[in-house]
Short mmCIF file of C-alpha atoms in Angstrom, two decimals:
data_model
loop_
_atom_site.label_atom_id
_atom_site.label_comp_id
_atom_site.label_asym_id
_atom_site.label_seq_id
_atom_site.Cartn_x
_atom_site.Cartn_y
_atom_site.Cartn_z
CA UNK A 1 121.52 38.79 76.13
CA UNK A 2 118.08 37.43 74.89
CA UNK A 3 115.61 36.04 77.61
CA UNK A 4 115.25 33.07 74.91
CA UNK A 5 118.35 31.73 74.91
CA UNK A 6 119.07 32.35 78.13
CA UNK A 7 119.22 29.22 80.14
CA UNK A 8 121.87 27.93 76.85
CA UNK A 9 124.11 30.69 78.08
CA UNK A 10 127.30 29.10 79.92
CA UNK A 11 128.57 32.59 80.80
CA UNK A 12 124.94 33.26 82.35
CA UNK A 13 124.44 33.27 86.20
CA UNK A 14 123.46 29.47 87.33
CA UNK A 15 120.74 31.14 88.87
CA UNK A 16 119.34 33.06 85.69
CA UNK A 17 120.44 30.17 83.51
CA UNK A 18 118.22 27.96 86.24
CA UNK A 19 115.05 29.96 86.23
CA UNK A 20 114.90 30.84 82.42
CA UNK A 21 115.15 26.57 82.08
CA UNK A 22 112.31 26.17 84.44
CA UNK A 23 109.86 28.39 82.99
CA UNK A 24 110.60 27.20 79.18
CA UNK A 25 109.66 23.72 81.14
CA UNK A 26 106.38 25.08 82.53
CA UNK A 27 105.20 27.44 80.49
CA UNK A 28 106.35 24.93 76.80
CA UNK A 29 108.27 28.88 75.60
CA UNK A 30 110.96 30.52 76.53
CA UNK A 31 110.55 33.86 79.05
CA UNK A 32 110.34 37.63 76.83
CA UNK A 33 112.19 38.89 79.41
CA UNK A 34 113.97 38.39 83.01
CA UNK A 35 114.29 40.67 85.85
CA UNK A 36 116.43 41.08 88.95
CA UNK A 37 115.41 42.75 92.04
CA UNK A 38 118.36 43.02 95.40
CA UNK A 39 116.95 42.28 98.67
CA UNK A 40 117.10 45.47 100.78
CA UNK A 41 117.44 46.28 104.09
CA UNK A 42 117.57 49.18 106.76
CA UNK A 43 120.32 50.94 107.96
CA UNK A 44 119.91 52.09 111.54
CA UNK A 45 120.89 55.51 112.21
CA UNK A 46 123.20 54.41 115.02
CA UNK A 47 125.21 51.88 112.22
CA UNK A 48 126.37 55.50 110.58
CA UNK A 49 127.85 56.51 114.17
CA UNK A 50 130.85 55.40 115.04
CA UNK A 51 132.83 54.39 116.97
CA UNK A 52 130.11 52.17 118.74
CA UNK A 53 129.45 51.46 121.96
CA UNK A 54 127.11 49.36 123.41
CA UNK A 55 124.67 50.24 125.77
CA UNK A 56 122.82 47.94 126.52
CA UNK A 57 123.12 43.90 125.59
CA UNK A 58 120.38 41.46 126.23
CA UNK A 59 118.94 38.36 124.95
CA UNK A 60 116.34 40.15 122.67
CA UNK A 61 117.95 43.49 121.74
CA UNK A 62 120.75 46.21 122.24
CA UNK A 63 121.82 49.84 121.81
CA UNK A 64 124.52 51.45 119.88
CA UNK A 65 124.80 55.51 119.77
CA UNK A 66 127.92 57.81 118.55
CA UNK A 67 128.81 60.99 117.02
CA UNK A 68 126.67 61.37 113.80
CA UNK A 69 127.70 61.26 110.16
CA UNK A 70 125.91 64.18 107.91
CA UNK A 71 124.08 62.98 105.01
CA UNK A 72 125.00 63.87 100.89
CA UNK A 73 124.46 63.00 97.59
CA UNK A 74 121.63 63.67 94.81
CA UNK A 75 118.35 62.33 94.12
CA UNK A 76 117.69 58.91 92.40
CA UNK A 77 117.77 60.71 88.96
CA UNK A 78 121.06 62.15 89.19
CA UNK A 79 120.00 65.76 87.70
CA UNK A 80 120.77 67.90 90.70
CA UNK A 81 121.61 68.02 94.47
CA UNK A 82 119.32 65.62 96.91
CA UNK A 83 117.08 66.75 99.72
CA UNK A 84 118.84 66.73 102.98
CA UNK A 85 115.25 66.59 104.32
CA UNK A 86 115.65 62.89 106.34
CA UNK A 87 115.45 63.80 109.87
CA UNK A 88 117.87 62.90 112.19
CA UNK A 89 118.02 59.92 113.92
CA UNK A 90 115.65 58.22 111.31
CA UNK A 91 116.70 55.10 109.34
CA UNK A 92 118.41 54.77 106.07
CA UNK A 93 117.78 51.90 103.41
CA UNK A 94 120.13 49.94 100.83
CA UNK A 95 120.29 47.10 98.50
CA UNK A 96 122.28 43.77 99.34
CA UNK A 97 124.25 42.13 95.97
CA UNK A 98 121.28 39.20 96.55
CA UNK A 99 118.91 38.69 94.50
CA UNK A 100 115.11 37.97 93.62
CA UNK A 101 114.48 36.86 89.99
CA UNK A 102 111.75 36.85 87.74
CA UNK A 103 110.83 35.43 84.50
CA UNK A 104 107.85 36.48 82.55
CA UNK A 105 106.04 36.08 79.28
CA UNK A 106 102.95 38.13 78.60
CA UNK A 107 99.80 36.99 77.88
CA UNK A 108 96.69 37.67 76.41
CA UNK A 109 94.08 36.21 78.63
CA UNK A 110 93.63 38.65 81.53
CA UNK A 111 94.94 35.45 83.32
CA UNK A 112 98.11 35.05 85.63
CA UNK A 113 99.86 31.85 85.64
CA UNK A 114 102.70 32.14 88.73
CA UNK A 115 105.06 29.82 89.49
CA UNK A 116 108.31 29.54 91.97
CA UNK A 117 110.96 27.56 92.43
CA UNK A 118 110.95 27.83 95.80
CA UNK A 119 107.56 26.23 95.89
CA UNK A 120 107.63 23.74 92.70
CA UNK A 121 104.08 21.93 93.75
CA UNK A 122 101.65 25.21 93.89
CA UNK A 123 101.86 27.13 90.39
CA UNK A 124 98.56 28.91 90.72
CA UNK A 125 96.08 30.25 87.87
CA UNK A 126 95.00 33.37 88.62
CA UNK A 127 92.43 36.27 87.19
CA UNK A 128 93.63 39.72 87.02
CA UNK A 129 90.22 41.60 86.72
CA UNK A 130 86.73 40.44 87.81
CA UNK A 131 86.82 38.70 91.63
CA UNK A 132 90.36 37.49 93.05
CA UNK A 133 91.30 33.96 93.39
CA UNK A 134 92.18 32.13 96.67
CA UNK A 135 96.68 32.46 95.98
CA UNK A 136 99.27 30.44 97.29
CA UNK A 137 100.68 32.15 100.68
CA UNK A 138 104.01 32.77 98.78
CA UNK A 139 102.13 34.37 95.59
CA UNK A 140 99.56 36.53 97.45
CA UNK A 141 101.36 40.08 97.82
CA UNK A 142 102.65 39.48 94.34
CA UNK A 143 99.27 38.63 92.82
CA UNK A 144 97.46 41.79 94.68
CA UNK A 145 100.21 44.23 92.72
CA UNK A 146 99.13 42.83 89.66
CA UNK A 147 95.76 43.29 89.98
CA UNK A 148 96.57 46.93 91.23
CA UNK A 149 98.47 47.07 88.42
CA UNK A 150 96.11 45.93 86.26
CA UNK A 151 93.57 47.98 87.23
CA UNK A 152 95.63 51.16 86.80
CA UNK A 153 95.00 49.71 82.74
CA UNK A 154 98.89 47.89 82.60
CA UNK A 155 99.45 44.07 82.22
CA UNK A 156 95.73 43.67 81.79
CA UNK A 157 96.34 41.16 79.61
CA UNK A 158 98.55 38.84 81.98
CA UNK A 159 101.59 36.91 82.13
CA UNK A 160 103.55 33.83 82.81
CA UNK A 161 106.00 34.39 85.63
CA UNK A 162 108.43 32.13 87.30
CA UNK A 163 109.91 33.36 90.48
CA UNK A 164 113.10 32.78 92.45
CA UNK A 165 114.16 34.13 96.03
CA UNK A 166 117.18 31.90 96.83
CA UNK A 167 118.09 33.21 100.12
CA UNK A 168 115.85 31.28 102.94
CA UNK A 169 113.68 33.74 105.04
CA UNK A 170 115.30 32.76 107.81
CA UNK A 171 118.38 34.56 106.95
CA UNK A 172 116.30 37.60 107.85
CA UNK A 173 116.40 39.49 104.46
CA UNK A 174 112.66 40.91 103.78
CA UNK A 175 111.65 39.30 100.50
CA UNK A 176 108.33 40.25 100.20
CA UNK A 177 109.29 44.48 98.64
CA UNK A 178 112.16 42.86 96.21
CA UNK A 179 109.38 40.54 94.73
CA UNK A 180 106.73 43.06 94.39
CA UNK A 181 109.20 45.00 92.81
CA UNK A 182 110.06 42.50 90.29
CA UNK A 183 106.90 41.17 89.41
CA UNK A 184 105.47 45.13 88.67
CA UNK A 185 108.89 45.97 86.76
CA UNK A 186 108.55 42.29 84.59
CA UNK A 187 105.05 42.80 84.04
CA UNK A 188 104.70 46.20 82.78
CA UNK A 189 107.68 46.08 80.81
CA UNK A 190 106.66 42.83 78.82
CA UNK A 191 103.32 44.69 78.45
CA UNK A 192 105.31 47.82 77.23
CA UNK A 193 107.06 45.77 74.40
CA UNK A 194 103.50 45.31 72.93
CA UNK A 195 103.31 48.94 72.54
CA UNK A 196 101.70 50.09 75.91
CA UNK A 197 102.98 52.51 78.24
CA UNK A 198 104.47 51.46 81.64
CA UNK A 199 104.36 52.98 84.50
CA UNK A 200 107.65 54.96 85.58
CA UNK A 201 108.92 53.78 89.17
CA UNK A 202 108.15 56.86 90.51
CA UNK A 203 104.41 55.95 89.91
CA UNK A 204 105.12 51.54 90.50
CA UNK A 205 106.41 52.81 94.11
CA UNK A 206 102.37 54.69 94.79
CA UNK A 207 100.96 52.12 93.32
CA UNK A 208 103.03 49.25 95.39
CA UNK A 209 102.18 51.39 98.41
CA UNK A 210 98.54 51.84 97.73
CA UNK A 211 98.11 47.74 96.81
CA UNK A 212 99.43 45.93 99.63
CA UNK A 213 100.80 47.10 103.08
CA UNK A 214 104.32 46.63 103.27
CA UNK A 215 108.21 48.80 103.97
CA UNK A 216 107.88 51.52 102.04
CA UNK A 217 111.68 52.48 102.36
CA UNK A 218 112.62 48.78 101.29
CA UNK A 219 110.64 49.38 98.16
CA UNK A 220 112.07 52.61 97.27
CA UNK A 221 115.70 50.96 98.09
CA UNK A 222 114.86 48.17 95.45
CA UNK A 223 113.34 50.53 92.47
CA UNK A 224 115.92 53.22 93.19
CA UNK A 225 118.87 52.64 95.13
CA UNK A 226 122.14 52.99 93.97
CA UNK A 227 126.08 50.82 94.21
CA UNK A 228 127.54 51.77 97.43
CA UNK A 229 125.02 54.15 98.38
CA UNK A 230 122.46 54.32 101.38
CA UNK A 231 118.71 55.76 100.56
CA UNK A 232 117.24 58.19 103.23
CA UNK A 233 113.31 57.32 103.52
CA UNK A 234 112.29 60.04 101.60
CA UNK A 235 113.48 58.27 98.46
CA UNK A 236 115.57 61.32 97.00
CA UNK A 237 118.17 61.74 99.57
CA UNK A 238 121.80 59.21 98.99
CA UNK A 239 124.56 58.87 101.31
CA UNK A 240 128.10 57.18 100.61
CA UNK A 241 128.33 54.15 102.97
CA UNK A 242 131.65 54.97 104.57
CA UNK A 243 133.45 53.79 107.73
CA UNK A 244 133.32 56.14 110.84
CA UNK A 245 137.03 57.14 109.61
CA UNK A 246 135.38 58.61 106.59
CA UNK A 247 137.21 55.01 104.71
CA UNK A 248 134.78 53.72 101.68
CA UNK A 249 136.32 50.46 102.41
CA UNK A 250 133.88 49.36 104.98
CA UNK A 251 132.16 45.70 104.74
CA UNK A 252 128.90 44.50 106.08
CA UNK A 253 128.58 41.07 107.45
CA UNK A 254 125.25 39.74 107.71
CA UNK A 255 125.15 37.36 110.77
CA UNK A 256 122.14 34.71 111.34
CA UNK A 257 121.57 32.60 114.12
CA UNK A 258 121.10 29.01 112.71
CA UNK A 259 117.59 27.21 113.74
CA UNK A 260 117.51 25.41 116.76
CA UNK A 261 114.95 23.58 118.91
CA UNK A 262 112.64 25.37 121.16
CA UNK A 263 113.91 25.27 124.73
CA UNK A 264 112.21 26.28 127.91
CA UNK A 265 113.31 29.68 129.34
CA UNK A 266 112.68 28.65 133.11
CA UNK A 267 114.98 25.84 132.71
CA UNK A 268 117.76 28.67 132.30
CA UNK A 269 119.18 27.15 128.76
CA UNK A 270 120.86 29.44 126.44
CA UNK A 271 118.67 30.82 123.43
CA UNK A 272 119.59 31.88 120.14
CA UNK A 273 118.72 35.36 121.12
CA UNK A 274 121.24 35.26 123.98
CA UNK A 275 124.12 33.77 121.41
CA UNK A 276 123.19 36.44 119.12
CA UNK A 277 123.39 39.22 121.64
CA UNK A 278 126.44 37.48 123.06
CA UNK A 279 128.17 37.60 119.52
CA UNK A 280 127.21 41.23 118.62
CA UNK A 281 129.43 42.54 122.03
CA UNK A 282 131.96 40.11 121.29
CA UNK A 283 131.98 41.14 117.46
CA UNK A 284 132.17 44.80 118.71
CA UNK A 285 134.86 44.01 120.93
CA UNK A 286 136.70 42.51 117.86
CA UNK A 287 136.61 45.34 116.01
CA UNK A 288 133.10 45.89 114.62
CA UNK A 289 132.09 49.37 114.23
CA UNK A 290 128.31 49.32 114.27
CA UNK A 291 125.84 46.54 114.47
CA UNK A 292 121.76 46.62 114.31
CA UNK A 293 118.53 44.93 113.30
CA UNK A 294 118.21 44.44 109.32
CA UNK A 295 114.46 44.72 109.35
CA UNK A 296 111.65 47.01 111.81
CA UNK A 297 112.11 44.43 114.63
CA UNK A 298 114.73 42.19 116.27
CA UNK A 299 114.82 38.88 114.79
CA UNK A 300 117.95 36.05 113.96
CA UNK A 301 119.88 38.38 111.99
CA UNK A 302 122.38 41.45 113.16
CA UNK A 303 123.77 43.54 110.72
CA UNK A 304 127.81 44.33 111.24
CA UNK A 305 129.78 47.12 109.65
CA UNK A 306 133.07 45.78 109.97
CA UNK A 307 137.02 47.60 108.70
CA UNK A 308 138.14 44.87 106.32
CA UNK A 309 141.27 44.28 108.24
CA UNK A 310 139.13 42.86 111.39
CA UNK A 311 137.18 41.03 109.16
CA UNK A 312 138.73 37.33 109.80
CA UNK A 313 138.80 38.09 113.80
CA UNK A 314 134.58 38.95 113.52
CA UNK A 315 134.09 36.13 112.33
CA UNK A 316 136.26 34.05 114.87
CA UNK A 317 134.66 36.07 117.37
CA UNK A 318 131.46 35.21 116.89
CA UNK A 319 131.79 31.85 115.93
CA UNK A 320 133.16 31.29 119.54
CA UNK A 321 130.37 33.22 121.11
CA UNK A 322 128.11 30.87 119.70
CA UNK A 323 130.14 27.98 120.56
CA UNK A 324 130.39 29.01 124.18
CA UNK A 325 126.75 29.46 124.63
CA UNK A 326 126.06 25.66 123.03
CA UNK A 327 124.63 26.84 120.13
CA UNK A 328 125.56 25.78 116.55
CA UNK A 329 128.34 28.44 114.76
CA UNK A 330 126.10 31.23 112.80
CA UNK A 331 126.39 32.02 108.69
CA UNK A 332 127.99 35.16 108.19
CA UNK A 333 127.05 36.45 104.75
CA UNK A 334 129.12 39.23 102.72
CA UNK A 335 126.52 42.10 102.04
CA UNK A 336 127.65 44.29 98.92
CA UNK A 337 125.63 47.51 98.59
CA UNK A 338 124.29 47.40 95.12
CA UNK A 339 122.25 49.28 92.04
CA UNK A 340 118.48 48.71 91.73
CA UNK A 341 116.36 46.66 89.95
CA UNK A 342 117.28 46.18 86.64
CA UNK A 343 116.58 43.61 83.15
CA UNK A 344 119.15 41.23 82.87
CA UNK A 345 117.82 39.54 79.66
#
């Protein structure tokens, strides 16, 4: 499919179709190419042990431990076995079927012209060499890769890009790795098309790590993870994401605690921390296997590795958990463990 003709494509994702329109809008041509980059997350060593029991439930956090699941698989280029080098007890990464888009054009201009749909009233103008430019919050980590980038001699030139990260932040899916990703993958290959040479991901994953501080293992899980597979942090090592039965029929529910107004803790009112907690016992008591935090630190979001058979009787569960504590029901969102980054047009 041609990045030009894109947004004309009925067939084409609504999303891709949406994004390809809005940078022919803003930039007066049509994107050279569009890129799609999966949210990732971690996978807490305790989510492969199973079955779970919890330790310890509170309003901020909880336990989980088991019997351990030994890790397999080859390396991210598929030409021999993997490392079994990730340590025990450490976390695993993967890619969620949600996506980050980009659209780019190159330019020749050394100058950076970034715009988002999320954020229609800030498109920014930006240099790539000489001294940085004061960016938009949402275009700042993206804007310091390509200047890394850049200055590593690819996508000197610059680009157009148009961005998209549909899911809201407060479903508790990092965004920041999966658009770094995207923007490094759209640049350099537009660039490459004009006979340069990009960088491989290999050497995209230094430079990300040497541009802007960020999850090292969630970048890796973007440039190189792979459809039903978990990611050890090493970056070489894959496991198949099976139920504690040994079953590759497991499902991962993403739950999120909705927004709600701030309430005073000496007054003794229920928090959204305490519904959350409150819903990951009664979720395990349900039937969930595993649950745990998506990202470094406990935040609105549990992770649930659910058989598919208890699936319906999770999500009841939870939904009442919330409902007894006062608190509006959470989203539960279907996580599919997907390929990396790839071109879509």
């Amino acid at each position: 499919m041609s990045a030009a003709d894109l947004a004309r494509r009925t067939t084409a994702d609504p999303l891709l179709r949406l994004l390809s329109h809005g940078f022919s809008m803003g930039c007066h041509r049509p994107p050279d190419a569009v890129w799609r980059a999966p949210y990732a997350f971690r996978v807490s060593a305790s989510a492969l042990r199973g079955p779970a029991a919890v330790q310890r439930v509170s309003a901020t956090a909880f336990r989980l431990s088991a019997p351990a699941v030994p890790p397999s698989g080859t390396g991210p280029s598929g030409t021999g076995p993997a490392s079994t080098g990730s340590a025990p007890g450490t976390d695993w990464f993967a890619a969620a079927g949600h996506y980050v888009d980009v659209a780019v054009a190159p330019r020749a201009d050394g100058m950076l012209r970034c715009a988002s749909l999320n954020h229609p009233a800030e498109t920014a103008e930006l240099p790539l060499t000489g001294p940085a430019a004061r960016a938009p919050a949402w275009a700042a980590r993206p804007y310091a890769v390509l200047r890394s980038l850049a200055a590593a001699g690819c996508g000197q030139g610059g680009a157009d890009l148009q961005l998209n990260a549909p899911l809201p932040e407060a479903v508790g899916l990092p965004v920041a790795e999966p658009l770094e990703c995207a923007v490094a993958l759209a640049v350099s290959g537009v660039h490459a098309g004009r006979g340069g040479k990009p960088p491989t991901r290999p050497q995209l994953a230094r430079l990300l790590r040497s541009a802007v501080p960020g999850d090292d293992g969630l970048r890796r899980a973007v440039l190189f993870a792979r459809a039903g597979h978990l990611l050890a942090a090493d970056g070489h090592t894959h496991l198949p994401l099976r139920a504690p039965d040994g079953a590759t029929d497991a499902c991962l529910l993403l739950l999120t605690a909705r927004p709600t107004a701030a309430r005073d803790a000496d007054t003794g009112d229920v928090t959204p921390a305490t519904g959350l907690a409150t819903a990951v016992r009664e979720a395990l008591r349900a039937g969930a296997w595993s649950a745990w935090w998506p990202g470094t630190r406990p935040g609105r979001s549990v992770l649930l590795l659910v058989p598919p058979d208890r699936r319906a009787a999770v999500r009841t569960a939870t939904a009442e958990a919330f409902r007894r504590c006062d608190l509006p029901v959470p989203r539960l969102l279907r996580i599919n463990v997907v390929d990396a980054a790839r071109r879509e047009a």
